[in-house]
Short mmCIF file of C-alpha atoms in Angstrom, two decimals:
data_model
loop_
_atom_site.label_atom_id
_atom_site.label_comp_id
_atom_site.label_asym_id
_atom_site.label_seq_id
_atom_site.Cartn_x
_atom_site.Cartn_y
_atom_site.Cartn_z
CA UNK A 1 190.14 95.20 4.78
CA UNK A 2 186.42 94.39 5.02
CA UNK A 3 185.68 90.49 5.81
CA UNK A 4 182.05 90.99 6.30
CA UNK A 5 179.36 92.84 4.71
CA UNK A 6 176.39 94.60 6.96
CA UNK A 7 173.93 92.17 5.79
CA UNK A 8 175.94 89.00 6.83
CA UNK A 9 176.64 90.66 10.16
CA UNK A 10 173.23 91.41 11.55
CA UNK A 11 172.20 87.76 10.46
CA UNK A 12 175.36 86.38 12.29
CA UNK A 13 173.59 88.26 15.96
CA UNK A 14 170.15 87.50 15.23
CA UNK A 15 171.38 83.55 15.05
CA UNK A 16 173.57 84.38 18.24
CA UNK A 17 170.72 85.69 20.24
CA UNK A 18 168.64 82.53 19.47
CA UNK A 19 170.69 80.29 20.31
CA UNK A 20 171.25 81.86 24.19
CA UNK A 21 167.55 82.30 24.16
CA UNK A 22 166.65 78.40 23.55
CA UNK A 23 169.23 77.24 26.26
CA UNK A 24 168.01 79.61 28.84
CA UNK A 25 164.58 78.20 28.06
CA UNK A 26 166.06 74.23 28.58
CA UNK A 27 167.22 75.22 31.36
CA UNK A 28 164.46 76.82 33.05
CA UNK A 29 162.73 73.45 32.27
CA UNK A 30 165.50 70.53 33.91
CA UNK A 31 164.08 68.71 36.72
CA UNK A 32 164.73 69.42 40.17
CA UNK A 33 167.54 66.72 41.56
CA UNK A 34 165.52 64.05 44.01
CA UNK A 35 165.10 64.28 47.81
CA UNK A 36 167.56 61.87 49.28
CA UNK A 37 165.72 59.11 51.04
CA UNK A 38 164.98 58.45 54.52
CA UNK A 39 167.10 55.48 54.68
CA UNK A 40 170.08 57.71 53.70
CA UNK A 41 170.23 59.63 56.24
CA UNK A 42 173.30 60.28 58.59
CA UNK A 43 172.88 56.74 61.45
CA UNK A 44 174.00 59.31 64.24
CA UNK A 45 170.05 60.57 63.75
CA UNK A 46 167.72 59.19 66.38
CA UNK A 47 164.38 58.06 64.74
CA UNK A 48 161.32 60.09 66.54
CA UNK A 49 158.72 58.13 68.71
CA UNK A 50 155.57 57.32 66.91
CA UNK A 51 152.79 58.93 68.42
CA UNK A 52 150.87 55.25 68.49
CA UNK A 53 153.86 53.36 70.71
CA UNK A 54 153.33 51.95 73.82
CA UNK A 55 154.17 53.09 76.76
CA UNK A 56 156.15 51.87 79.12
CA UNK A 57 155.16 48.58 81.65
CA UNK A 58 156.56 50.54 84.65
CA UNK A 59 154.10 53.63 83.77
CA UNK A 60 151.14 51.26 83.71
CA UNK A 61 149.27 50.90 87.37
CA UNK A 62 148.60 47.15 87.85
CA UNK A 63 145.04 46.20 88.31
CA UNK A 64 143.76 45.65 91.87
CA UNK A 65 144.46 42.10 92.58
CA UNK A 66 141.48 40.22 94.38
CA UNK A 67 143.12 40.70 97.74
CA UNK A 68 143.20 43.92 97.55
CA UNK A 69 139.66 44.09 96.31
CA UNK A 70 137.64 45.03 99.79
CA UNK A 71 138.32 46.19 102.83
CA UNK A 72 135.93 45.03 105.17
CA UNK A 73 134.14 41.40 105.99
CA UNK A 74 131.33 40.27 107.93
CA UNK A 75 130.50 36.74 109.23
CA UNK A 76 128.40 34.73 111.20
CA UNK A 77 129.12 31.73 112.69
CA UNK A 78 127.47 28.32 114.46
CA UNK A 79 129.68 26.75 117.02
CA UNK A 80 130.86 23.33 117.83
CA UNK A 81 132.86 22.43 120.84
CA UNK A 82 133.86 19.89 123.55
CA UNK A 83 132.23 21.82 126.57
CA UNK A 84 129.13 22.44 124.96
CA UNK A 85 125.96 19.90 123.58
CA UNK A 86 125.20 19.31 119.68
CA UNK A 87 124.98 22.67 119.17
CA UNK A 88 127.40 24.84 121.30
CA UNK A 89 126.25 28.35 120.31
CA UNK A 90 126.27 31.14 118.03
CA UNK A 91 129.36 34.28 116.68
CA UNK A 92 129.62 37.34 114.87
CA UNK A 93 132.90 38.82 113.48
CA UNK A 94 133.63 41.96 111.79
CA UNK A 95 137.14 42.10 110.26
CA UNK A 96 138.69 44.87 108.43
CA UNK A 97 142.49 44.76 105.79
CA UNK A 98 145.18 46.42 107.25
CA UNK A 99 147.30 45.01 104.64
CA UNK A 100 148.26 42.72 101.70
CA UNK A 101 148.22 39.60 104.38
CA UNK A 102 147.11 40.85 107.82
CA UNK A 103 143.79 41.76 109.04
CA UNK A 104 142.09 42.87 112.48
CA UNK A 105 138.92 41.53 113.71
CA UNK A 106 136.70 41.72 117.14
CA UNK A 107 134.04 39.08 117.54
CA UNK A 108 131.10 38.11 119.65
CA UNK A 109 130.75 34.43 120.87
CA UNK A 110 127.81 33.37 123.08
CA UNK A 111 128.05 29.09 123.78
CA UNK A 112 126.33 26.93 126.63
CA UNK A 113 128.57 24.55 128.61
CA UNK A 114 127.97 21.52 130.25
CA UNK A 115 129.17 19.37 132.82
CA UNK A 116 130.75 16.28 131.69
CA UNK A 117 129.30 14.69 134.64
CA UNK A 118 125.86 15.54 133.45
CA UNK A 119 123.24 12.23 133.53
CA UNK A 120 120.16 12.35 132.29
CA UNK A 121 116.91 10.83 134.16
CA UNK A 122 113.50 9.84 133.29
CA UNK A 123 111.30 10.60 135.24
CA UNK A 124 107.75 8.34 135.76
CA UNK A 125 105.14 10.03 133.76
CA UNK A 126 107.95 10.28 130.74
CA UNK A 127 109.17 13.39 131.44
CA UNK A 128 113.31 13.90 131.75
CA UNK A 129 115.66 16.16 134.01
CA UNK A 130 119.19 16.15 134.41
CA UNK A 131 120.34 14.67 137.87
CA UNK A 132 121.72 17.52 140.12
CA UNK A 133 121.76 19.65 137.76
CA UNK A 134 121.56 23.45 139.13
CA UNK A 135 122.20 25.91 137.21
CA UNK A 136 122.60 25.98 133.41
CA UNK A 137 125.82 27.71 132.25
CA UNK A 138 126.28 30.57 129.18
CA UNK A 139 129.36 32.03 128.33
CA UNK A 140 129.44 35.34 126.12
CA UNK A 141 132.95 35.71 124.62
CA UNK A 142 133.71 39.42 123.39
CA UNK A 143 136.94 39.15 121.63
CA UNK A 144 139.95 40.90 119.24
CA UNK A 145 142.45 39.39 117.37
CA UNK A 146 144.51 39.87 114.52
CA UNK A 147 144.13 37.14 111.32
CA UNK A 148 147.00 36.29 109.22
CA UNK A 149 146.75 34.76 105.31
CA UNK A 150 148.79 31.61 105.07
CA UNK A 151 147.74 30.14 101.52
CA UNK A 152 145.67 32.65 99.47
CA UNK A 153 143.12 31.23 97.03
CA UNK A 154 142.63 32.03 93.08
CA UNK A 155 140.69 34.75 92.94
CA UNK A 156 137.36 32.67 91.94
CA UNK A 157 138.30 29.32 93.14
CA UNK A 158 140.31 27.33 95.81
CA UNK A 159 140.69 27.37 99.44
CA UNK A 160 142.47 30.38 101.66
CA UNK A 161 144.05 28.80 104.63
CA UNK A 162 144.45 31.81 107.63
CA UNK A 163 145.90 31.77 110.77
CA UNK A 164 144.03 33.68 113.83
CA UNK A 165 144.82 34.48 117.37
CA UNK A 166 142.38 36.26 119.81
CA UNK A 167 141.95 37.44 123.06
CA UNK A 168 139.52 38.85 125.51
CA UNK A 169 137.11 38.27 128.88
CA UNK A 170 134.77 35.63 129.37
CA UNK A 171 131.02 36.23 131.24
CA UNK A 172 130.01 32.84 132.46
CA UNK A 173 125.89 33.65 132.67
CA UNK A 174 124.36 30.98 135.72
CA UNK A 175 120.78 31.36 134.93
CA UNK A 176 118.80 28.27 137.19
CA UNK A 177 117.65 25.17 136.43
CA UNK A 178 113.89 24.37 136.92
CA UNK A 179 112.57 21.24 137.53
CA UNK A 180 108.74 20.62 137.88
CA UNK A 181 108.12 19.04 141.20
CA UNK A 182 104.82 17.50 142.98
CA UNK A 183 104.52 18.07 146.02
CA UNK A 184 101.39 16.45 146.85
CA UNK A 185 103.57 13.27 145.69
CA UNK A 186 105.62 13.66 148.56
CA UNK A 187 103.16 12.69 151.29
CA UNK A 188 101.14 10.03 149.32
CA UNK A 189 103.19 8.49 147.05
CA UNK A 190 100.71 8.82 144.15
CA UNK A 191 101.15 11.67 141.21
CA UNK A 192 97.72 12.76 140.27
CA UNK A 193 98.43 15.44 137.56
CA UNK A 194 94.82 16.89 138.49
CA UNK A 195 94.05 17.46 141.57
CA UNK A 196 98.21 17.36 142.63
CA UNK A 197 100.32 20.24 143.78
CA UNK A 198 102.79 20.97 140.85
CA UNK A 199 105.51 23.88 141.59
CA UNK A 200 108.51 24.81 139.08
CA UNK A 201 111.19 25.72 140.96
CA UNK A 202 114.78 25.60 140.73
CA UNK A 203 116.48 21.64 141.59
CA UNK A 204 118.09 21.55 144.36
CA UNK A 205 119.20 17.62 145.43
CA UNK A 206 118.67 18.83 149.20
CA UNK A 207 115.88 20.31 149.18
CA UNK A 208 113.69 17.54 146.11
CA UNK A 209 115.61 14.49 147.79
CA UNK A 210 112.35 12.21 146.74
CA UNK A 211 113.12 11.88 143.20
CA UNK A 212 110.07 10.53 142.11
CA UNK A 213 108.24 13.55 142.97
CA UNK A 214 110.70 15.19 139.93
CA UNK A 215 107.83 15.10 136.72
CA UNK A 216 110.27 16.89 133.89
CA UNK A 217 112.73 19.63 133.63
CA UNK A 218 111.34 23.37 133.96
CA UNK A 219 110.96 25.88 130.98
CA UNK A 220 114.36 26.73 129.68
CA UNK A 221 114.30 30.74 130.66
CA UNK A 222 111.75 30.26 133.77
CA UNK A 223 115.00 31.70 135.94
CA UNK A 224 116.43 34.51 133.86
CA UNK A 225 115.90 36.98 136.31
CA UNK A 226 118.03 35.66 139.03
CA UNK A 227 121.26 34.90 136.74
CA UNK A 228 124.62 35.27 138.63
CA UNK A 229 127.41 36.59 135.75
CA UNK A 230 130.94 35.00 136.80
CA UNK A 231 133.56 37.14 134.95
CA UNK A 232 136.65 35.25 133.21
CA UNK A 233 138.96 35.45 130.31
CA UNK A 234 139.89 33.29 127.36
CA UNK A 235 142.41 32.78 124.98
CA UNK A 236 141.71 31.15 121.16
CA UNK A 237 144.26 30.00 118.23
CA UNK A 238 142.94 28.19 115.07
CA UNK A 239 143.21 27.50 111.50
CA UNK A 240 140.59 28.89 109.29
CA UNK A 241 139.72 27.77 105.58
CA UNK A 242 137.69 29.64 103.41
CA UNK A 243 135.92 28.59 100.39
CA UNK A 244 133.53 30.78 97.79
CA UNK A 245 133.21 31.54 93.73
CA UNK A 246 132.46 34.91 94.37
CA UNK A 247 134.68 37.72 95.52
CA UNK A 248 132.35 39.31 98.13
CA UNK A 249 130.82 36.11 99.40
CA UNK A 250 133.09 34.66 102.63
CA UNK A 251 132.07 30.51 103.42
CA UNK A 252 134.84 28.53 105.36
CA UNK A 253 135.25 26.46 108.60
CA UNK A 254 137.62 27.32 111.59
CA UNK A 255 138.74 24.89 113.92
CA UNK A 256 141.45 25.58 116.60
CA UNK A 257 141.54 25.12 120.57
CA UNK A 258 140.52 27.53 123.04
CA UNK A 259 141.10 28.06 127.03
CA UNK A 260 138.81 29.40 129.44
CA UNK A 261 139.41 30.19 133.00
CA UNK A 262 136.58 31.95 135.59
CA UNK A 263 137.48 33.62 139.50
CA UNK A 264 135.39 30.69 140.79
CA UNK A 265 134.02 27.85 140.04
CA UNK A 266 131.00 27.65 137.68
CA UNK A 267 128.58 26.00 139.84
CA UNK A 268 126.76 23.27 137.30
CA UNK A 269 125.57 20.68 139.28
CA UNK A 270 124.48 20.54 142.72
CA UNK A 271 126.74 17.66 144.41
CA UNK A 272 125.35 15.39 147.24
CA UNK A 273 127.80 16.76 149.35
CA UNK A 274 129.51 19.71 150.01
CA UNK A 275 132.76 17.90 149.66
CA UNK A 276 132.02 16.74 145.91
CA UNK A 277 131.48 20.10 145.19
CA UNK A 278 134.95 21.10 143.80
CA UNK A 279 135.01 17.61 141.74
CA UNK A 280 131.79 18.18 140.18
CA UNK A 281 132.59 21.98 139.16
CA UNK A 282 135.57 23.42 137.22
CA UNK A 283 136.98 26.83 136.93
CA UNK A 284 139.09 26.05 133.76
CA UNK A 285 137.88 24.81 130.70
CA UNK A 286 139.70 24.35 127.92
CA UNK A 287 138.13 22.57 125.13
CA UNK A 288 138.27 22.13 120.80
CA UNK A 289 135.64 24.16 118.65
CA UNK A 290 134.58 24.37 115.07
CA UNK A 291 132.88 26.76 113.43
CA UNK A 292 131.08 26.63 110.33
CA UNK A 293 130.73 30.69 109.20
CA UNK A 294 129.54 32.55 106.34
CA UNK A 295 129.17 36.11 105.36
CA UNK A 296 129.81 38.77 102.64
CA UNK A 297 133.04 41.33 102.29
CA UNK A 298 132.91 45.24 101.17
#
């Protein structure tokens, strides 16, 4: 029994063929499912490092701190101490950083000391000279030491407090005292600065026992050439405090105490007799100093 003619068939597959050709088609053209987001992704995954993050403090160097900033320093210094006149003499130091708060240093001190017995006289025509007075006395002080920071300072302000301790020998330098003396004076009792015999010589109470004859005190170096050196030590501890704005600029005062001691007695002044002469003259002499310094660092 035929239920379908050969027409109806072929139009039954051509409508069959169509309708597989149009789905294929739809789905050719569905969209592609979403990517799943960032934020959905599994916790266990560790995020990677931005290129841009910081690194770490520990892996950053620290900047030199001011401290650390030079390593050497050079000052000069002018001296004032209880052995010594108004002006007690002159130092260089050169000090170089061994570390964060210690440094090494050797200086160079040169000071004139005086007798506290010293009296001076004037003499008629105006002139002055010290009574008995021999010898003048210099002391150069080559030292080394080691300096210690106590308090440091901001880095463009305050004050630096440091401790210092030195040691080294002492070269007590006798170079004579000169007194101009007349002579002619001597006999006559008259000073005639024209026509008199003037001689500078070194003083010597037994030898220019008329002391009116004495006209003034001698130029200061007229002896240099027969200066006796009296070798010695010395010993110094002091507190130094150091000012400045500027990083490589050193200004400060150091004051401290200081003791000196010589193989024999540093003949000042000439007594009147021989047994005055270990009153009059010391071999130890200990004494209190300040120094006003200033200098530059590198």
């Amino acid at each position: 029994m035929r239920f379908f003619s050969a027409p109806t068939y072929r139009w039954g597959l051509l409508a069959a063929g169509l309708l597989m050709a149009g789905g294929a088609k739809a789905q050719e053209r569905r969209p592609a499912p979403a990517a799943t987001p960032a934020s959905t992704a599994p916790a266990s995954a560790e995020p990677s490092r931005p290129s841009s993050a910081p690194l770490r403090s520990d892996m950053i160097s620290d900047a030199p701190s001011d401290e650390q900033s030079y390593q050497k320093e050079f000052v000069f210094g002018v001296n004032f101490n209880t052995q010594g006149g108004l002006l007690g003499g002159a130092s260089i130091r050169s000090t170089r950083v061994l570390d964060d708060r210690l440094l090494r240093f050797w200086s160079l001190e040169g000071v004139m000391l005086k007798n506290a017995k010293e009296e001076r006289i004037n003499s008629l025509i105006g002139g002055t000279y010290i009574n008995r007075k021999t010898n003048y006395a210099f002391v150069l002080r080559p030292s080394v030491g080691l300096q210690r920071i106590l308090f440091r300072k901001a880095a463009d302000a305050g004050v630096q407090v440091n401790g210092l301790l030195s040691v080294g020998p002492s070269f007590g330098l006798l170079m004579p005292y000169y007194i101009s003396y007349d002579r002619t004076a001597t006999r006559t009792n008259v000073i005639n600065l024209s026509t008199d015999e003037i001689v500078n010589e070194q003083y010597d109470p037994y030898k220019h026992t008329i002391t009116g004859a004495i006209l003034d005190h001698g130029p200061l170096f007229s002896g240099i050439g027969q200066t006796q050196v009296v070798p010695g030590f010395h010993l110094r501890g002091g507190l130094s405090f150091e000012y400045g704005r500027y990083r490589d600029a050193v200004t400060g005062l150091e004051v401290g105490f200081l003791v000196e001691g010589f193989t024999k007695r540093l003949l000042i002044l000439s007594p009147s007799t021989l047994s005055d002469t270990d009153a009059l003259n010391r071999k130890f002499f200990p004494s209190v100093y300040l120094t006003l310094y200033f200098g530059h660092r590198s």
